[in-house]
PDB file of C-alpha atoms in Angstrom:
ATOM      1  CA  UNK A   1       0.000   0.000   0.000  1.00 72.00           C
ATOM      2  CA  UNK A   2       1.612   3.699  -1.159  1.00 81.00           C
ATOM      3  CA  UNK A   3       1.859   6.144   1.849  1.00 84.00           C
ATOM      4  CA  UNK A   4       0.398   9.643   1.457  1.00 84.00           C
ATOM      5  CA  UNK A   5       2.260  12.449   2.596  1.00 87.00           C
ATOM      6  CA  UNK A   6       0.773  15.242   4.544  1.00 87.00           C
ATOM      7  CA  UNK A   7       1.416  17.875   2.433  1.00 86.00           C
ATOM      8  CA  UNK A   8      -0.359  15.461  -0.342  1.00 86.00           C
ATOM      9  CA  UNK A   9      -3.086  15.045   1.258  1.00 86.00           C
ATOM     10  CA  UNK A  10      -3.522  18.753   2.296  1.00 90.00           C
ATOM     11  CA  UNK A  11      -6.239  21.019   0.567  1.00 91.00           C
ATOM     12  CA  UNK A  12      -4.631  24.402  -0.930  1.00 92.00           C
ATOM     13  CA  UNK A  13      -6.415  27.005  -1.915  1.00 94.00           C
ATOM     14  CA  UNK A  14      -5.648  28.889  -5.476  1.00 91.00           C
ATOM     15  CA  UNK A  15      -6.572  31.875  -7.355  1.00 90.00           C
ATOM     16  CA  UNK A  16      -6.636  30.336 -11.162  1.00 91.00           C
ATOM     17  CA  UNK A  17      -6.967  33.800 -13.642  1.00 88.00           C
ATOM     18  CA  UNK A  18      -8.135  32.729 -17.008  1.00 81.00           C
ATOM     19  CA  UNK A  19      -7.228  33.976 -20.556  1.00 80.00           C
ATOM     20  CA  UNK A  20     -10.773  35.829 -20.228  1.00 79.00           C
ATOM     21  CA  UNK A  21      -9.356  37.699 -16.924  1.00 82.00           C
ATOM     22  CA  UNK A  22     -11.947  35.578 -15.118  1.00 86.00           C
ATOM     23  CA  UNK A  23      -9.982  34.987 -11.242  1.00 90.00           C
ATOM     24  CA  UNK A  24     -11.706  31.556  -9.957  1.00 90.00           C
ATOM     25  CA  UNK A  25     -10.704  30.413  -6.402  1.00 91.00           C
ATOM     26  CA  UNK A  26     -10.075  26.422  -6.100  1.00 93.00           C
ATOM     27  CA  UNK A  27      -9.133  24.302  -3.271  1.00 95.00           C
ATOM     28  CA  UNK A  28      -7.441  20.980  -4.288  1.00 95.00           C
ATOM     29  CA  UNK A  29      -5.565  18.589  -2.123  1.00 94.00           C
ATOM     30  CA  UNK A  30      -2.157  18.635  -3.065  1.00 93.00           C
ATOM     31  CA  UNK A  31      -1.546  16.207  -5.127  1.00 94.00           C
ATOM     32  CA  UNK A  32      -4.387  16.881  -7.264  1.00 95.00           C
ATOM     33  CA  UNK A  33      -2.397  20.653  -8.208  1.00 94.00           C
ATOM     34  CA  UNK A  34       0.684  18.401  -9.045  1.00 94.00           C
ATOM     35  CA  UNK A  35      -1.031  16.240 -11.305  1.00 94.00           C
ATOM     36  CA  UNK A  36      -3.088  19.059 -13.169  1.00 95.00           C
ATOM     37  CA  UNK A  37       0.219  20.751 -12.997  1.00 94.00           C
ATOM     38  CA  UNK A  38       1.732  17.573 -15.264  1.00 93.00           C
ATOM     39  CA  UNK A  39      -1.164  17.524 -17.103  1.00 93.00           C
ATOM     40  CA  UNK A  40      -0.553  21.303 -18.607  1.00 93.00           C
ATOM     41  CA  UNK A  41       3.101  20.405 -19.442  1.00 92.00           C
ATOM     42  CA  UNK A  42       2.240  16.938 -20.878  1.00 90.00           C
ATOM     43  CA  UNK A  43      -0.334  19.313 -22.821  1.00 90.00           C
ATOM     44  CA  UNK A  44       2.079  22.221 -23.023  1.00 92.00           C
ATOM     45  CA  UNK A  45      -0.133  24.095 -21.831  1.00 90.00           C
ATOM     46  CA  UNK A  46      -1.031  26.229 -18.737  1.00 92.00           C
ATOM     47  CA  UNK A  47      -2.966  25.502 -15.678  1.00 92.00           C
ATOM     48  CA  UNK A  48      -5.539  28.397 -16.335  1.00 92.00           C
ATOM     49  CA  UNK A  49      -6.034  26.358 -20.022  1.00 92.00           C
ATOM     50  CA  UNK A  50      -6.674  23.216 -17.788  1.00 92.00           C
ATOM     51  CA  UNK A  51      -8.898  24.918 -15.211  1.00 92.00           C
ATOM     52  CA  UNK A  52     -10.594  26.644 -18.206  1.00 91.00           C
ATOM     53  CA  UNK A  53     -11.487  23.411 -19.839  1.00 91.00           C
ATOM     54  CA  UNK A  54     -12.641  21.959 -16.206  1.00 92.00           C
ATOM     55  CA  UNK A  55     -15.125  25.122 -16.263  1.00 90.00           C
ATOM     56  CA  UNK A  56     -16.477  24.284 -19.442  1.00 90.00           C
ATOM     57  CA  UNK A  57     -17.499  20.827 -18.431  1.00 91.00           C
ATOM     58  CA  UNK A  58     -19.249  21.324 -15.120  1.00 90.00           C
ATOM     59  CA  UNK A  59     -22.638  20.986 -15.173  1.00 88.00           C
ATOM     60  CA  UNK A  60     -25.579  22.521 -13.563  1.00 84.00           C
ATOM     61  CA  UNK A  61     -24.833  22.713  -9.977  1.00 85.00           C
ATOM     62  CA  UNK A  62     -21.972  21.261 -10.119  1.00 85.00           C
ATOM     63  CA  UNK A  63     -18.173  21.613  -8.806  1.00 92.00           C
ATOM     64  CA  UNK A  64     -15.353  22.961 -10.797  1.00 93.00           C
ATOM     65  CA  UNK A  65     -13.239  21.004  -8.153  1.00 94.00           C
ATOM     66  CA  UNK A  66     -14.445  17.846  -8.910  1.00 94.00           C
ATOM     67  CA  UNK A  67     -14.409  18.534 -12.164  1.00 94.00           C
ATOM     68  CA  UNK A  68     -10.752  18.848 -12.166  1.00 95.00           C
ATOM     69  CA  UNK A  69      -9.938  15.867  -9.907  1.00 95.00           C
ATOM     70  CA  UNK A  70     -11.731  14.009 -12.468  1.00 95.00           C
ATOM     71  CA  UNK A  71      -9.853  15.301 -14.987  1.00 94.00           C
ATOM     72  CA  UNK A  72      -6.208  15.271 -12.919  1.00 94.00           C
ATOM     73  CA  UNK A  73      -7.305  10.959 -12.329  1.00 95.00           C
ATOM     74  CA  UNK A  74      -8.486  11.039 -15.665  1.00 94.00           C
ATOM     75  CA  UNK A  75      -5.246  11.642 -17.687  1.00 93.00           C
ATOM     76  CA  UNK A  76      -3.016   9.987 -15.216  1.00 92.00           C
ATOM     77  CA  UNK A  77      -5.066   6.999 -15.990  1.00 93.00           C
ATOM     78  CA  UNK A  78      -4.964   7.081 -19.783  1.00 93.00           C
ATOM     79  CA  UNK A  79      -1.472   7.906 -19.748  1.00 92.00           C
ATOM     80  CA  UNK A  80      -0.774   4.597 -17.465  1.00 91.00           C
ATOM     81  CA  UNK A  81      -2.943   2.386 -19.970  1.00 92.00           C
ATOM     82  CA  UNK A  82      -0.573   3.942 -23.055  1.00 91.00           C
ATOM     83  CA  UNK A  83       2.115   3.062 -20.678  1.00 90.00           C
ATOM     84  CA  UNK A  84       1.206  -0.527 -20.280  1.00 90.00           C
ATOM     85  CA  UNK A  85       0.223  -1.063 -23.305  1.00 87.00           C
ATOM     86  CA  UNK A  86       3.589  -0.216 -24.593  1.00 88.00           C
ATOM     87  CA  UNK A  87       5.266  -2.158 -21.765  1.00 89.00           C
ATOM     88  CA  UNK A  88       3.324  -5.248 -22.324  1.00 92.00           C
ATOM     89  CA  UNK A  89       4.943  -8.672 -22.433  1.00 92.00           C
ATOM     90  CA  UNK A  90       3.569  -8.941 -26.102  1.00 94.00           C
ATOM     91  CA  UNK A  91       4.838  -5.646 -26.988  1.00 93.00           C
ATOM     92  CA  UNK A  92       8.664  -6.814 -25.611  1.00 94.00           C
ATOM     93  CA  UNK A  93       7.950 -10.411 -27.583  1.00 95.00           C
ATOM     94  CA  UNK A  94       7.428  -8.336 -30.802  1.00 96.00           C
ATOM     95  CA  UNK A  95      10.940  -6.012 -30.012  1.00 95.00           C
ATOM     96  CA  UNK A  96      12.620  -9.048 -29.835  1.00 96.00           C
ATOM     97  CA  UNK A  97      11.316 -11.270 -32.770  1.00 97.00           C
ATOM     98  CA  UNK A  98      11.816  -7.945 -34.938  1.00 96.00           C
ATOM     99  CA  UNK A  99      15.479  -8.056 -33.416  1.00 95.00           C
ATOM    100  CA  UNK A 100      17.913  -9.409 -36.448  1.00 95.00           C
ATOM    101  CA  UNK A 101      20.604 -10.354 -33.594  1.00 95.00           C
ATOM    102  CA  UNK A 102      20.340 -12.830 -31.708  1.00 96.00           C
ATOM    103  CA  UNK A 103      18.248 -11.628 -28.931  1.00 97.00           C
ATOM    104  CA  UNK A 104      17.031 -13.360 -25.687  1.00 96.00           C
ATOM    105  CA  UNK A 105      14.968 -12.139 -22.880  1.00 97.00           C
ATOM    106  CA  UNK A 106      16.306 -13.032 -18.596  1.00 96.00           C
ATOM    107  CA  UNK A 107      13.643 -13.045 -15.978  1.00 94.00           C
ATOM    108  CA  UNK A 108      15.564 -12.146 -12.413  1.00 92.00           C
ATOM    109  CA  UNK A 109      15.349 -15.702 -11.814  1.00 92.00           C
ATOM    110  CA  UNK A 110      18.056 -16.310 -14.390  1.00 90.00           C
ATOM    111  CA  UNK A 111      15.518 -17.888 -16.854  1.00 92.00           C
ATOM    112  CA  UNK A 112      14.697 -17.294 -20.919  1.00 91.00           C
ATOM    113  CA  UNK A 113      11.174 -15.843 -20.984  1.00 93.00           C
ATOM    114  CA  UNK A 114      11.654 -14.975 -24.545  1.00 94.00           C
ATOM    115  CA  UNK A 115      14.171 -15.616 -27.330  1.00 94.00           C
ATOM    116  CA  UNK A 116      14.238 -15.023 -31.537  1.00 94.00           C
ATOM    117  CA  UNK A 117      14.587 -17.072 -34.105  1.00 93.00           C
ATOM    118  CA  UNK A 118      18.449 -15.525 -34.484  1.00 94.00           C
ATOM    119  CA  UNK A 119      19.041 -16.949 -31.140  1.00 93.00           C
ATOM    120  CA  UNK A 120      18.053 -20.757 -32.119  1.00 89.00           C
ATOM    121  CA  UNK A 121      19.794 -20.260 -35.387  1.00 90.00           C
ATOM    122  CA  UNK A 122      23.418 -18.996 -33.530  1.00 90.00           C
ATOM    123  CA  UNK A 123      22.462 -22.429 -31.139  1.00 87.00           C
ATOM    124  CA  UNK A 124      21.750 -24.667 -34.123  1.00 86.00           C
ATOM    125  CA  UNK A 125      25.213 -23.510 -35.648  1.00 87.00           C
ATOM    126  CA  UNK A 126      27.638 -22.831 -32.875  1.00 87.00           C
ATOM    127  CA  UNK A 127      26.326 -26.026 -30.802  1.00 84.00           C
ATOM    128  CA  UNK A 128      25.797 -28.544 -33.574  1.00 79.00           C
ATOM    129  CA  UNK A 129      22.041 -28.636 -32.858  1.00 72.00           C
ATOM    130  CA  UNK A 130      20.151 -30.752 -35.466  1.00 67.00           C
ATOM    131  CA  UNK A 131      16.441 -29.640 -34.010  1.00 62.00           C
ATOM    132  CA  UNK A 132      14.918 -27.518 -31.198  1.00 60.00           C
ATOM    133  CA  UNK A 133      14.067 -30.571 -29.148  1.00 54.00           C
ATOM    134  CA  UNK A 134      17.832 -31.476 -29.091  1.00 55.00           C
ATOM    135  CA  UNK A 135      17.831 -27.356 -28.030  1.00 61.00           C
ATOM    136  CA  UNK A 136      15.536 -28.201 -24.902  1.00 65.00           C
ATOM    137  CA  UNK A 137      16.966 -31.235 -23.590  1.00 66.00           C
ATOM    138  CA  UNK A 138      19.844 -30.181 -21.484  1.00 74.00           C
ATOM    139  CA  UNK A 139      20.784 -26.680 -22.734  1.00 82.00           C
ATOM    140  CA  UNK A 140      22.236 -24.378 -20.238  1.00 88.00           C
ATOM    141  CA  UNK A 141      22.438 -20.342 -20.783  1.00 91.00           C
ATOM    142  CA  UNK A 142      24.200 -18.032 -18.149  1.00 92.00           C
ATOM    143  CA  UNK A 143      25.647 -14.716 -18.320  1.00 95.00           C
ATOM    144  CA  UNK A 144      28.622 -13.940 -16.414  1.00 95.00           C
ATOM    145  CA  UNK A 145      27.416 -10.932 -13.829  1.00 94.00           C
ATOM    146  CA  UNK A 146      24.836 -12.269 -11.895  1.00 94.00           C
ATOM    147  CA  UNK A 147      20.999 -11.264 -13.157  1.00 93.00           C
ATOM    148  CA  UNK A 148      20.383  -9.237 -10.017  1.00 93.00           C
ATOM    149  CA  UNK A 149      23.465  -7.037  -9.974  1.00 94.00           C
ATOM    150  CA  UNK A 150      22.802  -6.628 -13.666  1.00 95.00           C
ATOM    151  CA  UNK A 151      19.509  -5.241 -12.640  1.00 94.00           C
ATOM    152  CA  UNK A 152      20.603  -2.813  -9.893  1.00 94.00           C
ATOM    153  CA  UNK A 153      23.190  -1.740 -12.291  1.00 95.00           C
ATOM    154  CA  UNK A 154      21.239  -0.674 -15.508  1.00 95.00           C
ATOM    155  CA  UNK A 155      18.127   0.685 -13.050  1.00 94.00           C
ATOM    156  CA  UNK A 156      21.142   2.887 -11.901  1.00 94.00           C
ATOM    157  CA  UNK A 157      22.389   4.219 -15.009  1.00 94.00           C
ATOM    158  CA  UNK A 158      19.530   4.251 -16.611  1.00 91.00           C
ATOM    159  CA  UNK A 159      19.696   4.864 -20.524  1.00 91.00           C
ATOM    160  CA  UNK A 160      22.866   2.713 -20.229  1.00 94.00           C
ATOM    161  CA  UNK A 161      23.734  -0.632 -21.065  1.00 96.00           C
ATOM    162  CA  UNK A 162      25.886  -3.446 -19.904  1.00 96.00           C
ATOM    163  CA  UNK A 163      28.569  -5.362 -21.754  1.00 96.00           C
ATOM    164  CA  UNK A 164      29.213  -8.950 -20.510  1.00 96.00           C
ATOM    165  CA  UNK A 165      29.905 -12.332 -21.219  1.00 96.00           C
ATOM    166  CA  UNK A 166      27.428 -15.737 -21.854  1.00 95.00           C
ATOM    167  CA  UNK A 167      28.250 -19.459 -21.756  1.00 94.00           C
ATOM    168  CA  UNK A 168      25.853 -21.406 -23.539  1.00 91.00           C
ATOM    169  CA  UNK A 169      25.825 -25.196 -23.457  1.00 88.00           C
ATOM    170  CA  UNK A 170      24.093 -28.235 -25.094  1.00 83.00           C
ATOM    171  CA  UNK A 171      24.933 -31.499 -27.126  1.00 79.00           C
ATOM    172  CA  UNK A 172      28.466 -31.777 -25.329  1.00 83.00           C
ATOM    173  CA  UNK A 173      29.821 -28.564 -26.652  1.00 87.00           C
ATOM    174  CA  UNK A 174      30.091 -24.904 -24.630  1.00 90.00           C
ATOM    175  CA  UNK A 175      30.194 -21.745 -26.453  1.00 90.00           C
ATOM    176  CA  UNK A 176      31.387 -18.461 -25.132  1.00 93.00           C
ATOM    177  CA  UNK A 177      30.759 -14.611 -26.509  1.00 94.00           C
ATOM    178  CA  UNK A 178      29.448 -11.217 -25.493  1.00 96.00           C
ATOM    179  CA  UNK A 179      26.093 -10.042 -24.766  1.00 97.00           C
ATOM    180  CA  UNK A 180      24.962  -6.781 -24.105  1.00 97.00           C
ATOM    181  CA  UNK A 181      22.261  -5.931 -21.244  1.00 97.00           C
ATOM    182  CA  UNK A 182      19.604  -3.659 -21.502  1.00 97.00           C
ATOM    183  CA  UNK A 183      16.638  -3.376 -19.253  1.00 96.00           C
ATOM    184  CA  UNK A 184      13.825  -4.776 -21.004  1.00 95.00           C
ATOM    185  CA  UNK A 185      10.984  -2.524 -21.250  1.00 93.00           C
ATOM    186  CA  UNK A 186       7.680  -4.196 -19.134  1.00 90.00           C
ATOM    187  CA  UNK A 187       5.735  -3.539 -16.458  1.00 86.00           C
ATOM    188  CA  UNK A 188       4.692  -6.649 -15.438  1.00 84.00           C
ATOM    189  CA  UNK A 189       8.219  -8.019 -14.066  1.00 89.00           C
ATOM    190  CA  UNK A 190      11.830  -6.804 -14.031  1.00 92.00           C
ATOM    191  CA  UNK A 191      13.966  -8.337 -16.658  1.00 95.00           C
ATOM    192  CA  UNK A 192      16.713  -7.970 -19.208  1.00 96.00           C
ATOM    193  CA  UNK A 193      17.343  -7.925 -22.656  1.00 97.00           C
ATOM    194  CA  UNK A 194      19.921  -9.724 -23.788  1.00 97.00           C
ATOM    195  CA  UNK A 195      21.357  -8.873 -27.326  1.00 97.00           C
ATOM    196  CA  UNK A 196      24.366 -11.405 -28.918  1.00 95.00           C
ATOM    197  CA  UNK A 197      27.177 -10.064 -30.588  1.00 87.00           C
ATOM    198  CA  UNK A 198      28.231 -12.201 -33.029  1.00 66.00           C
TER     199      UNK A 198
END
């Protein structure tokens, strides 16, 4: 469960002046100002353009300030449903099956949640692999920093990636390269992408 701050939670009174020079006095808890606030730049616009639409929409005897917590909810939620949308697991499965590298996909637990058909083909070659059964039946994939420093790493350095090493292993024979770490873009569970340079 989030914790509210105080100063979140506290109602603050504001004099909103329109583009009419019509001064409207609102009281909003705090957090509702911050997100109409985000809003207005997400919009790049102006809070008396927000409050100005909020006046527009309230209906006969109704409240400009619930109104505009609608509206501050409102846009926070559609922009969390584009969010997830783009963050889904079958948006990532598409980014890597449009990969031409070999690509692979690490949950924190150190296993493949996704791979391409790039990475089967690199197997197939590199590890003497006649079919993807033979691929299943005692293969072994690790990268050489752990998954959960890898993690804490690129969620510090955000925008950055990380340049390691992979042992992969099936059908008697080990092969060795680089792969470079990104943080893989979903919502519903931290992982990594995993792209193999050839």
């Amino acid at each position: 469960m989030l914790h509210v701050e105080t100063e979140e939670a506290e109602p603050r009174f504001r004099a909103v002046i329109g583009k009419s020079g019509e001064r409207r006095g609102i009281r909003l808890e705090g957090i509702y100002w911050e997100a109409l606030q985000w809003l207005a730049s997400a919009t790049r616009g102006s809070l008396s353009d927000i409050v100005e639409k909020g006046a527009e929409q309230v209906p006969d005897n109704g409240n400009l300030a619930s109104i505009l917590r609608v509206l501050a909810v409102k846009s926070l939620w559609q922009r969390l449903n584009a969010v997830e949308a783009m963050s889904s697991m079958e948006n990532l499965s598409a980014l890597v099956q449009a990969s031409p590298s070999p690509t692979i996909v690490l949950t924190r637990e150190k296993k493949i949640q996704l791979f391409n058909e790039p990475f089967v083909a690199m197997l197939r070659q590199r590890l003497a692999l006649s079919t993807t059964l033979q691929l299943s039946a005692g293969f072994r994939f690790a990268v050489d920093t752990q998954i959960e420093d890898a993690i804490s790493n690129l969620e510090a350095n955000r925008g950055k990636m990380l340049v390691t090493g992979f042992t992969a292993s099936g059908n008697g024979k080990t092969v060795n390269g680089q792969i470079n770490l990104a943080l893989a873009p979903s919502h519903q569970k931290q992982m990594v992408m995993g792209y193999i340079v050839r």
